[in-house]
Short mmCIF file of C-alpha atoms in Angstrom, two decimals:
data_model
loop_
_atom_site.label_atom_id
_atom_site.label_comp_id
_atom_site.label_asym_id
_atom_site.label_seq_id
_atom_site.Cartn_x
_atom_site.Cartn_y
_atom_site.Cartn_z
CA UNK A 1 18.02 44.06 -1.13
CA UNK A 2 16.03 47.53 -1.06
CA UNK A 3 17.44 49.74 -3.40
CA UNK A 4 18.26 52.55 -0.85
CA UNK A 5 20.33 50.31 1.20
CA UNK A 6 21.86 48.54 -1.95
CA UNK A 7 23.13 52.46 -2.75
CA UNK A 8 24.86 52.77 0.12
CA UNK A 9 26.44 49.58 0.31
CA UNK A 10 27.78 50.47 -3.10
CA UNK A 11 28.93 53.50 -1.76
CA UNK A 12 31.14 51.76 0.68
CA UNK A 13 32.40 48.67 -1.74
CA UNK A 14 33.57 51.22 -3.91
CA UNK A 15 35.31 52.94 -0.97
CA UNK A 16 37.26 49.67 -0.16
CA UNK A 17 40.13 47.94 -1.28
CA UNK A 18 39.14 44.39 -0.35
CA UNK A 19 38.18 42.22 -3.06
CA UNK A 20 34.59 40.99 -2.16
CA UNK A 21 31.11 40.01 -3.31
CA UNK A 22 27.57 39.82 -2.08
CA UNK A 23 25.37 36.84 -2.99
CA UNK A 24 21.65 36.77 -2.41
CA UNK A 25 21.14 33.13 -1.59
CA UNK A 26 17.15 33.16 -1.61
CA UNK A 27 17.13 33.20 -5.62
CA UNK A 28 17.29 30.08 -7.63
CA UNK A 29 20.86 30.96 -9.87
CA UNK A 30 22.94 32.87 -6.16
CA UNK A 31 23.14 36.79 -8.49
CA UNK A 32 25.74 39.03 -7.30
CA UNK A 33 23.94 41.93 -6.52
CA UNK A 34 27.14 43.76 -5.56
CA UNK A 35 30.62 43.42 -6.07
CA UNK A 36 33.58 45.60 -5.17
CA UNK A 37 36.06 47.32 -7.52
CA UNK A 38 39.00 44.87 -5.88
CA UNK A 39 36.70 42.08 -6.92
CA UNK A 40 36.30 42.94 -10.44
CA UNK A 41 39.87 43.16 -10.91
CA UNK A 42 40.59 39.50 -9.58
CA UNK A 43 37.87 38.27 -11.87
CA UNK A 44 39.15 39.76 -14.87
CA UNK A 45 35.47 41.57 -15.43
CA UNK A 46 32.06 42.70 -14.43
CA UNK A 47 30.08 39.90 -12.43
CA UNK A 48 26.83 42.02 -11.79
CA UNK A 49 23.66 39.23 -11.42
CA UNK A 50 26.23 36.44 -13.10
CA UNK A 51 25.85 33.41 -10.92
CA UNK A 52 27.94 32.92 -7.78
CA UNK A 53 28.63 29.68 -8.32
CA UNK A 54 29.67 29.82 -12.42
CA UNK A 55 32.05 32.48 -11.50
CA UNK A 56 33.92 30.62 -8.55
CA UNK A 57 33.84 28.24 -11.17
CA UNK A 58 35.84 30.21 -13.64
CA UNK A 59 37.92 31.33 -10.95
CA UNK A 60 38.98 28.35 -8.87
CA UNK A 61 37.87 25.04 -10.68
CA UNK A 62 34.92 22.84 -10.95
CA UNK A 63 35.94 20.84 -7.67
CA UNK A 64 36.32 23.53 -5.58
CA UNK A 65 33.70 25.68 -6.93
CA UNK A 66 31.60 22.29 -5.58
CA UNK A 67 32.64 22.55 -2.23
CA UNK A 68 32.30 26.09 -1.80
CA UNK A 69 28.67 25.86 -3.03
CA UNK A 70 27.54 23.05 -0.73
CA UNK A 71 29.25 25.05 2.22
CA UNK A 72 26.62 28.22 1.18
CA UNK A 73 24.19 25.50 1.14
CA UNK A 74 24.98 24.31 4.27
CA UNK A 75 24.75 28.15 5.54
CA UNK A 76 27.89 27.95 7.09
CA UNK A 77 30.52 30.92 7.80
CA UNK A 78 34.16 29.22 6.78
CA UNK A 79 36.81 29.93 3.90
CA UNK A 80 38.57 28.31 1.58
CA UNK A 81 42.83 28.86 0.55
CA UNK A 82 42.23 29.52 -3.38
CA UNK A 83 44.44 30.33 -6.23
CA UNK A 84 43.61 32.67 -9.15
CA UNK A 85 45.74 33.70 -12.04
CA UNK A 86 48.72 32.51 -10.02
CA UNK A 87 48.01 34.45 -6.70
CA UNK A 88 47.03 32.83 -3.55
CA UNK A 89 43.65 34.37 -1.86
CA UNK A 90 41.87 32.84 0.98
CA UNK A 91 38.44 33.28 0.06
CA UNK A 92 35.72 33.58 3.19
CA UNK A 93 32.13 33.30 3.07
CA UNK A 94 29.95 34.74 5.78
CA UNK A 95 26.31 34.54 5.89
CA UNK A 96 25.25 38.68 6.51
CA UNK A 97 22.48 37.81 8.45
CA UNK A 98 18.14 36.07 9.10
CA UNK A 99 16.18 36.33 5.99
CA UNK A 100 13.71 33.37 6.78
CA UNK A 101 13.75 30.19 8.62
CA UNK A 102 15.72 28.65 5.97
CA UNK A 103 18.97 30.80 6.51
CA UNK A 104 20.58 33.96 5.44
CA UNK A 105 19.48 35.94 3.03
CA UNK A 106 22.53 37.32 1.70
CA UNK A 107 26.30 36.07 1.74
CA UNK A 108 29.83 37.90 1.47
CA UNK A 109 32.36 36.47 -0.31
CA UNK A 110 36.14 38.03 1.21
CA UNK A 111 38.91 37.68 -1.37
CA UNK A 112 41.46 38.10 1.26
CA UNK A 113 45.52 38.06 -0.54
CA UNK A 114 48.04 36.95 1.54
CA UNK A 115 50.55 39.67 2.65
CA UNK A 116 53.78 37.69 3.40
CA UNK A 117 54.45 34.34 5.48
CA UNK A 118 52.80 35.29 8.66
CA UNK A 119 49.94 36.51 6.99
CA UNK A 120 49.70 33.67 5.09
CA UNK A 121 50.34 31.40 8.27
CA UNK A 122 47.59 33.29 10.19
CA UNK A 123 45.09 32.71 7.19
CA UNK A 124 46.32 28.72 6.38
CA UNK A 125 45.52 27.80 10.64
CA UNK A 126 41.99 29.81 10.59
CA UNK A 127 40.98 27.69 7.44
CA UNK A 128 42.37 24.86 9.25
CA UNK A 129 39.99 25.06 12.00
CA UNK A 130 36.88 26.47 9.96
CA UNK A 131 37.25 23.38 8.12
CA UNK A 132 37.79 21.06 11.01
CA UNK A 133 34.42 22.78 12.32
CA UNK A 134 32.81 22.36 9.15
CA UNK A 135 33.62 18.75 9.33
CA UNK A 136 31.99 17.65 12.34
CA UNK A 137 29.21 19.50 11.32
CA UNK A 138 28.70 17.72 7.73
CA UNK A 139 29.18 14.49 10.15
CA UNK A 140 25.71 14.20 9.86
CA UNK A 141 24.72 15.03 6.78
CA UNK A 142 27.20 12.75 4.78
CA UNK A 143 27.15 9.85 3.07
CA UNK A 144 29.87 7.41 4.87
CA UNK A 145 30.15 5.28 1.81
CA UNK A 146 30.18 7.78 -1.22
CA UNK A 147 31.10 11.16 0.40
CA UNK A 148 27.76 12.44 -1.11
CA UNK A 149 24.58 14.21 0.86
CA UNK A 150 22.99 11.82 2.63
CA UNK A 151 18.67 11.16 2.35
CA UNK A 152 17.91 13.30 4.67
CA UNK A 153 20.39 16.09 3.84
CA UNK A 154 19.43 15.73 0.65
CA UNK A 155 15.56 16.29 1.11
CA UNK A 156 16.26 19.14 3.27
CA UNK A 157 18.27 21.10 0.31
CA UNK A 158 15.42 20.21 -1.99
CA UNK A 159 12.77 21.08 0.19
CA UNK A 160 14.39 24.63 0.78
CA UNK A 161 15.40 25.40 -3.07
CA UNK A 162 11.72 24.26 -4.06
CA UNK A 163 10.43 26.55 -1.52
CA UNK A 164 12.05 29.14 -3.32
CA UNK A 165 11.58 28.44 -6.79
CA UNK A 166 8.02 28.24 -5.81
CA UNK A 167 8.40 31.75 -4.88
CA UNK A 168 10.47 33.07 -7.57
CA UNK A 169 8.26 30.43 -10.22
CA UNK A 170 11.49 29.25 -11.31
CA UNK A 171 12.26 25.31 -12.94
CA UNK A 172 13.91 22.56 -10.74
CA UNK A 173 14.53 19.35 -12.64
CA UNK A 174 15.68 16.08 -10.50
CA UNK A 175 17.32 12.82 -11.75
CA UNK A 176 16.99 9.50 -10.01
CA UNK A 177 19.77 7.15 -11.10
CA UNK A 178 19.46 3.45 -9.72
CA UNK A 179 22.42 1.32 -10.25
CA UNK A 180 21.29 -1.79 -12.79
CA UNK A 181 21.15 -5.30 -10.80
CA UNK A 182 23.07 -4.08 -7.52
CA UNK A 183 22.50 -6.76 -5.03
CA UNK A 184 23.93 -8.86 -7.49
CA UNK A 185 26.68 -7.30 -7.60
CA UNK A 186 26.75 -7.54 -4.29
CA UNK A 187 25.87 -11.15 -3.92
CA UNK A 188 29.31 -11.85 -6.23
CA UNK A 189 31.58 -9.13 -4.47
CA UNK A 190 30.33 -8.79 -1.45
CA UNK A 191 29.82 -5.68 0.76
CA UNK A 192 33.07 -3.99 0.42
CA UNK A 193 33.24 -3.83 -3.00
CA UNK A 194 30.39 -3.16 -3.26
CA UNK A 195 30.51 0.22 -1.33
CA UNK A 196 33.77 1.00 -3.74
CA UNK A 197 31.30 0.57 -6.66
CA UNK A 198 29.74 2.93 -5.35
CA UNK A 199 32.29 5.47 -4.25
CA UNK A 200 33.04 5.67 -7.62
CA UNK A 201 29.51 5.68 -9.83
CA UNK A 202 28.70 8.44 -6.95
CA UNK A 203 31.89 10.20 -8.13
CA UNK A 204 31.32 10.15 -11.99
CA UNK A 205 28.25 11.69 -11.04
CA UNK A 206 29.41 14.56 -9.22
CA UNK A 207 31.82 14.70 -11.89
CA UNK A 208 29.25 15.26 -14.61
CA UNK A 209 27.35 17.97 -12.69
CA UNK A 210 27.06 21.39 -15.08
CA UNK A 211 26.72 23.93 -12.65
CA UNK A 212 28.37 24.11 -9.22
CA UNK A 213 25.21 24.98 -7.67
CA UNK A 214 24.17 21.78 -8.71
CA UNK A 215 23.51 18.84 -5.83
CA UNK A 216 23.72 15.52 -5.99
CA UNK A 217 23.30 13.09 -2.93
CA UNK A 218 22.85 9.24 -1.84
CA UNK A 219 19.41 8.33 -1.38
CA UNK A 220 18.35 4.69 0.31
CA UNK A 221 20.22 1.83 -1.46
CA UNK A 222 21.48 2.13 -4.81
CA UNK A 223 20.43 4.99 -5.46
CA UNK A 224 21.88 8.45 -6.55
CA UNK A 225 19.44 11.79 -6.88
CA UNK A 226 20.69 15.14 -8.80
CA UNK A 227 19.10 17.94 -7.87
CA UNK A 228 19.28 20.70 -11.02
CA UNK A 229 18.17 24.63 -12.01
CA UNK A 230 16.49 26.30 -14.77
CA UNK A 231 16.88 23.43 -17.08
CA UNK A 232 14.01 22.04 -19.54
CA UNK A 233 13.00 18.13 -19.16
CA UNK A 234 14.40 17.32 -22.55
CA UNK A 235 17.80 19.40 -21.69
CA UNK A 236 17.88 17.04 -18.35
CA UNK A 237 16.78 13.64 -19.85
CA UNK A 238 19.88 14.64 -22.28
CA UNK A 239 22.17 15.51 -18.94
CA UNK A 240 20.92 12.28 -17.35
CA UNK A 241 21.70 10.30 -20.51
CA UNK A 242 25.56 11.54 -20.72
CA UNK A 243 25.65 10.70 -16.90
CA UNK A 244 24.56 7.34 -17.09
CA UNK A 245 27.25 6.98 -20.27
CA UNK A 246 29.84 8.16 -17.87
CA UNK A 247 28.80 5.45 -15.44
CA UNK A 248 29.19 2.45 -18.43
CA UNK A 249 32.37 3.64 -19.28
CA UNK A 250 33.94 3.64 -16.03
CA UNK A 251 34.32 -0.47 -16.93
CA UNK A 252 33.31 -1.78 -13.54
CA UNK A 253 32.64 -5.49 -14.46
CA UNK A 254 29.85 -6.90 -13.37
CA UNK A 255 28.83 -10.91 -14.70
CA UNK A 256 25.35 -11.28 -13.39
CA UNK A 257 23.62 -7.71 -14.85
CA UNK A 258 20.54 -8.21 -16.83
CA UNK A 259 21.82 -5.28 -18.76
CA UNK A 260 25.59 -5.20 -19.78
CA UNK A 261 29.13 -6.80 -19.11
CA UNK A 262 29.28 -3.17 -16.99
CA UNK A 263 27.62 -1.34 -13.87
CA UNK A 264 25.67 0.60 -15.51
CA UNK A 265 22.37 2.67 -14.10
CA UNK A 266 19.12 3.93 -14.86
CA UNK A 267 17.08 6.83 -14.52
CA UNK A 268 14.02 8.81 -13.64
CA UNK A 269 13.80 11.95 -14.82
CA UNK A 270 11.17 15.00 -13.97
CA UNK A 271 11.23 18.42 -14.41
CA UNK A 272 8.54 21.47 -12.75
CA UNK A 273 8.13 24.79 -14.45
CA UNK A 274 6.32 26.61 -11.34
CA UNK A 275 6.85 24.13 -7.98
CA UNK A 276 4.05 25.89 -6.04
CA UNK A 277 1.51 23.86 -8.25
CA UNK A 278 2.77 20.83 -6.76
CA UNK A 279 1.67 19.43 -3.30
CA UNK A 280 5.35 19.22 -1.78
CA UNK A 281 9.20 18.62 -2.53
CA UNK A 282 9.02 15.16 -1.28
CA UNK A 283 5.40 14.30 -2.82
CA UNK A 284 7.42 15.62 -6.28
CA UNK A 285 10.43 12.83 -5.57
CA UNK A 286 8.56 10.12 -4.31
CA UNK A 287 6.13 10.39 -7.02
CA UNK A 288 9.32 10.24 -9.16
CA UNK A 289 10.80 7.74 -7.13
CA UNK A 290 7.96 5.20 -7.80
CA UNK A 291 7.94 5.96 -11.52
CA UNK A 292 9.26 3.90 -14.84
CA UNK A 293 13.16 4.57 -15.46
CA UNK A 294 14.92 4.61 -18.63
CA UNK A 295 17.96 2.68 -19.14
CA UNK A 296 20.80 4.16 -19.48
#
């Protein structure tokens, strides 16, 4: 944002009394590059450049803070009924307008409180039918057995975040985790168990993810990718490692693994310091893809 028209957008956030944010989106960690007095008082603080998604975080909750981030992700205008500190707000996100082919450039973030029962009525049915929209949109992009991104969803995220780290020379780590003997498992369980197994490894995953603006999704098979920021290989062989411990001690039996009395997983791990030296986002997984794993 040019710093004349970042002025006068301060000029009128600090003329308002709504409680809102703006995100740039094209930057690896989502900075709040400005934020309104309201806002500051919900949050408890100053969030100037502090990561979109680690303050929703702090505000609302690692699950939420999840969903909110993939629906930025998905470049989507909806909202979202939060609470914070014991107040209700229904927090919407509109894109502000085309910065490249990827999407919007920037994002605004509306803490909107309630202001009796029809207001709150009038917010709880326009969620209601953002989210019903945002539903049949993520149709396609979803997972039907674990809820996660799908492949191709999946390669299109990392294709646009590497595009900008590329630009900004910023790290991008990914994790491959392969569940451990799988079509055993499902020679002894069968299919539907099978896709409950998992349902729930894909879970514990998205469980274990640091950051909200993390993403994790299903690729073909048995297999789970994690798609991370600004973290060094060992700090993500580390991350992958407490994953896959997560996975063990879920205790989902399984007699004919090679490995343990337990599903368990393993990994491939990589990490890029500047992505623009590498050919491609998908060259960078599929090389990864076709690497040695460790066990986890």
């Amino acid at each position: 944002m040019s710093q004349p028209h970042a002025d006068i957008l301060g000029q009128v956030l600090a003329a308002s009394g709504e409680a809102l944010v703006v995100i740039r989106v094209d930057h690896p960690d989502w900075p709040i590059v400005l934020s309104s007095d309201a806002f500051q008082a919900v949050a408890g603080d100053s969030v100037a450049e502090q990561p979109f998604a680690d303050v929703v975080e702090r505000l609302v909750g690692r699950d939420l803070a999840l969903d909110i981030s993939q629906s930025i992700r998905s470049r989507q205008e909806t909202s979202f009924p939060v609470e914070v500190a014991g107040r209700e707000y229904l927090l919407a996100l509109k894109p502000l307008g085309a910065g490249d082919s990827a999407g919007a450039a920037f994002y605004c973030a509306f803490w909107r409180g309630g202001a009796g029962a029809g207001s709150a009525l009038r917010g709880e049915m326009h969620q209601a039918l953002l989210r019903a929209k945002r539903d049949l949109k993520d149709l396609s992009r979803q997972d039907r057995v674990t809820g996660l991104l799908n492949d191709s969803a999946f390669r299109e995220i990392l294709k646009h975040d590497w595009a900008v780290a590329a630009r900004e020379k910023a790290t991008l780590a990914l994790v491959v985790f392969t569940l451990d003997d799988f079509d055993a498992y499902v020679d002894v369980f069968g299919r539907h168990a099978a896709d409950t197994c998992l349902r729930r490894v894909g879970r514990a995953v998205r469980r274990c993810l640091r950051r909200a603006s993390d993403v994790v999704g299903r690729l073909e098979g048995a297999q789970i990718a994690v798609l991370s920021h600004a973290s060094a290989g060992e700090q993500v062989r580390e991350f992958a490692g407490r994953i896959a411990t997560s996975v063990r001690e879920l205790g989902l039996h399984h007699p004919r693994s090679s490995v343990a009395r337990f599903v368990t997983v393993s990994y491939r791990v990589a990490a890029v310091e500047d992505p623009a030296e590498v050919e491609s986002a998908n060259v960078f997984l599929d090389e990864l893809l076709a690497g040695p794993a460790d066990q986890g």
